[in-house]
N, CA and C atoms as an extended XYZ file, in Angstrom:
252
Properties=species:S:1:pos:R:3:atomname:S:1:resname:S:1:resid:I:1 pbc="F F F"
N        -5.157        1.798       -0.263 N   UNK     1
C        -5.456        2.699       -1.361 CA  UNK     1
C        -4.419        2.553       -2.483 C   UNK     1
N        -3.097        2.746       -1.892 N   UNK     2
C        -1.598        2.278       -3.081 CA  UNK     2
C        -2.451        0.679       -3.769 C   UNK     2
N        -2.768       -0.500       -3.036 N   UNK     3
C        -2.843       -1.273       -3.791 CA  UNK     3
C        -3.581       -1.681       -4.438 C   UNK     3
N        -4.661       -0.656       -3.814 N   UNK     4
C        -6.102       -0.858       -4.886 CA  UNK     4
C        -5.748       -0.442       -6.485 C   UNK     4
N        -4.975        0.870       -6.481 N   UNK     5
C        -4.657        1.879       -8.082 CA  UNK     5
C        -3.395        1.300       -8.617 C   UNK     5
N        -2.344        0.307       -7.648 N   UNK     6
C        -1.350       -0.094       -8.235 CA  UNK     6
C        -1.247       -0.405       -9.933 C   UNK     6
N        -2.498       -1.151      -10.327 N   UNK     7
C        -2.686       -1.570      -11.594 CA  UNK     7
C        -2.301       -0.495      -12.358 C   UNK     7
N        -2.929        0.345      -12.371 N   UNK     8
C        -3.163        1.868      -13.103 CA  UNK     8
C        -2.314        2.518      -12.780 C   UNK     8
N        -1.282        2.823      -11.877 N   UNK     9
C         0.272        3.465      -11.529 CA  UNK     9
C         0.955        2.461      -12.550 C   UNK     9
N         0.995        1.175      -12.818 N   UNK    10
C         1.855        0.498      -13.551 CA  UNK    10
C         1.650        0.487      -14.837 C   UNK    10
N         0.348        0.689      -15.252 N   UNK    11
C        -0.049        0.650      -16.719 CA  UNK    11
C         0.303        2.541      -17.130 C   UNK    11
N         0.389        3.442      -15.969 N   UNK    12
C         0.833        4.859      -16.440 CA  UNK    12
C         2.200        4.137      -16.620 C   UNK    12
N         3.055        3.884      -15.904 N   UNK    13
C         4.536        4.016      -15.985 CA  UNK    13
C         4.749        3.279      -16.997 C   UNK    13
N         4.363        2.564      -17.394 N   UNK    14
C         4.830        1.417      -19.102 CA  UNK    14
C         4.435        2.246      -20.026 C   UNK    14
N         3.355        2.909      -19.627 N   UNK    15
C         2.917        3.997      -21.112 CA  UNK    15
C         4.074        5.063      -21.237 C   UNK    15
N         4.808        5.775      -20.664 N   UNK    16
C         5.507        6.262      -20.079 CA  UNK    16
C         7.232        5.783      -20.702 C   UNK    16
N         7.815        4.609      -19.958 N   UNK    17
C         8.302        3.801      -20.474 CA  UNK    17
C         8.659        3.597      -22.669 C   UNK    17
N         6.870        3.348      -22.858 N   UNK    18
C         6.862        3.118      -23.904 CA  UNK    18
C         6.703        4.455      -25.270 C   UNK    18
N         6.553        5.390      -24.499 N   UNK    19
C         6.506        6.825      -25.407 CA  UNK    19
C         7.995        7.522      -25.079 C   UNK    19
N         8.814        6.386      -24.607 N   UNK    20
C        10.003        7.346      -24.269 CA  UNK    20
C        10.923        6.377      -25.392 C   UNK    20
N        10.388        4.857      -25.465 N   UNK    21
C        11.398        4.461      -25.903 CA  UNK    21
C        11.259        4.476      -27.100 C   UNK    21
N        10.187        5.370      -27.969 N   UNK    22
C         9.571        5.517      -29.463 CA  UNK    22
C        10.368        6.733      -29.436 C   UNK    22
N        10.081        7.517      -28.864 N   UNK    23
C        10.959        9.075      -28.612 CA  UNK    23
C        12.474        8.908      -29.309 C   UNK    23
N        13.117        7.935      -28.452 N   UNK    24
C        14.874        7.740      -28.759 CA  UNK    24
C        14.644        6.799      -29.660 C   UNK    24
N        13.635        6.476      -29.976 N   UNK    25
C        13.627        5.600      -31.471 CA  UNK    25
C        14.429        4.117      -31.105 C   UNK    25
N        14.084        3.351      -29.847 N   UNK    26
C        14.785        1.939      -30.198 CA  UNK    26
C        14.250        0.877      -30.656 C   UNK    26
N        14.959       -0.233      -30.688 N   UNK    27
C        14.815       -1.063      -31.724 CA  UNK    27
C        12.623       -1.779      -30.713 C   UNK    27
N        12.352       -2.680      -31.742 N   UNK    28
C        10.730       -3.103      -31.352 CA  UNK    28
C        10.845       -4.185      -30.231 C   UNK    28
N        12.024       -5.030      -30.020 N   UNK    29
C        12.245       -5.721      -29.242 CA  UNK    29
C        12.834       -5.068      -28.058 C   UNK    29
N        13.485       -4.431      -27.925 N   UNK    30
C        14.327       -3.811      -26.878 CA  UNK    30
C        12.894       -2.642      -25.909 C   UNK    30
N        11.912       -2.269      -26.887 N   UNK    31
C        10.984       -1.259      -26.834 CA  UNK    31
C         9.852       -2.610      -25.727 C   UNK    31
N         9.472       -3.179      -26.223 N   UNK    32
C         8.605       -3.796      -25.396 CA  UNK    32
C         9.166       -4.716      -24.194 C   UNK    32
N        10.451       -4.780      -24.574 N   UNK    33
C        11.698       -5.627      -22.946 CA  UNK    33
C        10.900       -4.823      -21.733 C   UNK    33
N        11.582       -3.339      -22.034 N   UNK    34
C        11.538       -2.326      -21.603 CA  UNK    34
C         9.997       -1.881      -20.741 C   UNK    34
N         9.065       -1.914      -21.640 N   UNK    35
C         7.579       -1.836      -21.452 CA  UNK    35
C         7.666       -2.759      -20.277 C   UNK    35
N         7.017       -3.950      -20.468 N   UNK    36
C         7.107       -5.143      -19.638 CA  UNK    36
C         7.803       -4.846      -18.596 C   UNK    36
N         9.166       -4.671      -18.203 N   UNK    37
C         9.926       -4.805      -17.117 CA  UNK    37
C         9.662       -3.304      -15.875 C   UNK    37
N         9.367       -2.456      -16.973 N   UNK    38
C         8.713       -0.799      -16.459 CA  UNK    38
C         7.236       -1.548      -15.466 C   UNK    38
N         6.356       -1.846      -16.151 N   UNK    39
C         5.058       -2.334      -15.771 CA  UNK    39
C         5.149       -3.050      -14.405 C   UNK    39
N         6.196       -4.431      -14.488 N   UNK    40
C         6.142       -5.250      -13.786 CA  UNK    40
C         6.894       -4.654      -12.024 C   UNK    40
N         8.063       -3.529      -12.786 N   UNK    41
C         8.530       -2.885      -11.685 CA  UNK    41
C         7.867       -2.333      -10.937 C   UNK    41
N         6.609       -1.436      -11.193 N   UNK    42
C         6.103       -0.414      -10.691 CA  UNK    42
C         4.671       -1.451       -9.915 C   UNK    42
N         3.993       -2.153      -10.676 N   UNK    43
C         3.220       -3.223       -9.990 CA  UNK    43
C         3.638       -3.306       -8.898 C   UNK    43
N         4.815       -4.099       -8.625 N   UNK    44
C         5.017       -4.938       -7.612 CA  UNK    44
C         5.500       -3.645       -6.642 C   UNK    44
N         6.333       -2.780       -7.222 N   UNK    45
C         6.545       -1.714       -6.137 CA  UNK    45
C         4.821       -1.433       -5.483 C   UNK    45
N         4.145       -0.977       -6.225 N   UNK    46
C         2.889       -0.389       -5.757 CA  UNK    46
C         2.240       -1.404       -4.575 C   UNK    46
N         2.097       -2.957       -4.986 N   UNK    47
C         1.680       -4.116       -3.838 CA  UNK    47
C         2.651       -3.759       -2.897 C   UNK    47
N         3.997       -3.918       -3.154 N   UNK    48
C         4.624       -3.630       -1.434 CA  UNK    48
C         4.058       -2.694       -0.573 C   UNK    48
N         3.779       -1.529       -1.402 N   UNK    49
C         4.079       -0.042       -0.250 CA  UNK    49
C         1.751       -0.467       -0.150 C   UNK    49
N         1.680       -0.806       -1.149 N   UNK    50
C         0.448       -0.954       -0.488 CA  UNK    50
C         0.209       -1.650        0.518 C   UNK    50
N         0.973       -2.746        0.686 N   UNK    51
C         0.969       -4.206        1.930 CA  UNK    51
C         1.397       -3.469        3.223 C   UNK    51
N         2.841       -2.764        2.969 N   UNK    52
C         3.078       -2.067        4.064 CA  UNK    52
C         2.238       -1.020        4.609 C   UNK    52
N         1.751        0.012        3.610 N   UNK    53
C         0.511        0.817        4.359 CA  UNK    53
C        -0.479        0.047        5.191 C   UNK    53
N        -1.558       -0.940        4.745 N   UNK    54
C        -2.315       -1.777        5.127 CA  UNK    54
C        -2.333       -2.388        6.316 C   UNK    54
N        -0.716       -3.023        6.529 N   UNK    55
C        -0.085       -3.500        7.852 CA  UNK    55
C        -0.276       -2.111        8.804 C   UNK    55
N         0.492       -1.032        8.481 N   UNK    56
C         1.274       -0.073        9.341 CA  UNK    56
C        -0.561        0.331        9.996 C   UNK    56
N        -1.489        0.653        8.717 N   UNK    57
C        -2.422        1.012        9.437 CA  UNK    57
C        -3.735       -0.054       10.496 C   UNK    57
N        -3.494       -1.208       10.393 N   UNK    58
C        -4.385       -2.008       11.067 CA  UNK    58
C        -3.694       -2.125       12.155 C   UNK    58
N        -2.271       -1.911       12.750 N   UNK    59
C        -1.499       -2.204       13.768 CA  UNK    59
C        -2.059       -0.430       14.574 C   UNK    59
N        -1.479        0.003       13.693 N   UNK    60
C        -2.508        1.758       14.227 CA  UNK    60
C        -3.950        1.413       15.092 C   UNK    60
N        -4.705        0.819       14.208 N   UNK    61
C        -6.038        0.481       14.697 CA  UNK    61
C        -6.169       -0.435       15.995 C   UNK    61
N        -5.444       -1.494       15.871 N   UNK    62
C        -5.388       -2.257       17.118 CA  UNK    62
C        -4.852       -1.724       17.958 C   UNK    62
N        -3.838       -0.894       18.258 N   UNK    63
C        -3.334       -0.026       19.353 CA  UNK    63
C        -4.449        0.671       19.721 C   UNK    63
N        -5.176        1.578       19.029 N   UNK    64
C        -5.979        1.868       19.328 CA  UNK    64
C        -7.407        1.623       19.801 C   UNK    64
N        -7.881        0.243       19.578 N   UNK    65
C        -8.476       -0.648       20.211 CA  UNK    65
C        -8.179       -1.366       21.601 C   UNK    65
N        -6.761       -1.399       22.091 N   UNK    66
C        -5.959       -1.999       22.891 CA  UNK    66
C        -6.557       -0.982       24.240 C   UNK    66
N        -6.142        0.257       23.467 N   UNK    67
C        -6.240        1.520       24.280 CA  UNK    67
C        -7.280        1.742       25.312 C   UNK    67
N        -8.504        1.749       23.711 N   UNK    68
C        -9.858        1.745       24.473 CA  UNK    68
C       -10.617        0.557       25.345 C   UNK    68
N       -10.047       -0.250       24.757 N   UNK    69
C       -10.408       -1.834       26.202 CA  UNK    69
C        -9.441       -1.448       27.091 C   UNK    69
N        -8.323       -1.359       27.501 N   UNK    70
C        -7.917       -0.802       28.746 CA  UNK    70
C        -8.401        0.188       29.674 C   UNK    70
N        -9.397        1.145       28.674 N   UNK    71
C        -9.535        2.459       29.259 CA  UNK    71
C       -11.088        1.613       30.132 C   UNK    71
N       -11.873        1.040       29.018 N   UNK    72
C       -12.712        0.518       29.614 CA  UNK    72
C       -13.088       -0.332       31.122 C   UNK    72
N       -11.717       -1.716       31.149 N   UNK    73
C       -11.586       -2.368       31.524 CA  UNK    73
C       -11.168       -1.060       33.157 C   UNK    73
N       -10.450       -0.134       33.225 N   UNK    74
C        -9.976        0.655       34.210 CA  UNK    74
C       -11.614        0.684       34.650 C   UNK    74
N       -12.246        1.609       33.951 N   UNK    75
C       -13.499        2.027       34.318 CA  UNK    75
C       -14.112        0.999       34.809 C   UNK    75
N       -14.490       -0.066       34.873 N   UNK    76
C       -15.525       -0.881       35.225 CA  UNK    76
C       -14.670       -1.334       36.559 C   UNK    76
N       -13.436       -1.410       36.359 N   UNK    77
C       -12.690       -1.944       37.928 CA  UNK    77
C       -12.889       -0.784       39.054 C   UNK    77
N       -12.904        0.788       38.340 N   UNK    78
C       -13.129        1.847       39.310 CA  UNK    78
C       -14.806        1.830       40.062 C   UNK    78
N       -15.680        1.207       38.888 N   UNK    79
C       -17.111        1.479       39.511 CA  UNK    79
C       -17.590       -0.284       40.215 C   UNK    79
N       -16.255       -0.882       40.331 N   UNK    80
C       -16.806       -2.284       41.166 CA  UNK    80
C       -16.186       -2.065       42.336 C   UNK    80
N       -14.755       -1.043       42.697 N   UNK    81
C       -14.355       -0.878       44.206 CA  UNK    81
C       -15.506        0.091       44.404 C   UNK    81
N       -16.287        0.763       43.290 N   UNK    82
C       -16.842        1.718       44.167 CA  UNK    82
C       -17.840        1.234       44.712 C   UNK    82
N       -18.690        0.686       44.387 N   UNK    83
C       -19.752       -0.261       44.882 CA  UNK    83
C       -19.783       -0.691       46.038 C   UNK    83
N       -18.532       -1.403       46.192 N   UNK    84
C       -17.986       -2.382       47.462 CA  UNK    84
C       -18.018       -1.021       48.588 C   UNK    84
């Protein structure tokens, strides 16, 4: 979800960035450094924590898959001694 909106978290924070650095009035070069490096920060922050969510939750899921084939695998071994 972080890395789907990342775009749009980074294009807020440069807007952000860029109404602050009109605010203190700096120079047009120093103003768009600024923009740019705001943007690019918050991007790439947003892909990490999105990569890491993504990871943290498919490892969630496979545990939990792990779980339920074990639980399964119990069950079918309980109803083949029972048989016997």
């Amino acid at each position: 979800m972080i890395r789907k909106y990342s775009i749009y978290y980074a294009s807020l924070a440069a807007l952000i960035v860029f109404f602050q650095g009109i605010y203190i009035n700096i120079s047009f070069q120093s103003l768009v450094l600024r923009t740019v490096i705001g943007f690019c920060a918050f991007y790439i922050l947003g892909n990490l924590l999105g990569v890491i969510t993504i990871e943290s939750l498919l490892e969630g899921q496979l545990q939990k898959k792990d779980a339920k084939n074990k639980k399964n695998l119990s069950k079918k071994a309980k109803s083949n001694t029972d048989k016997e």
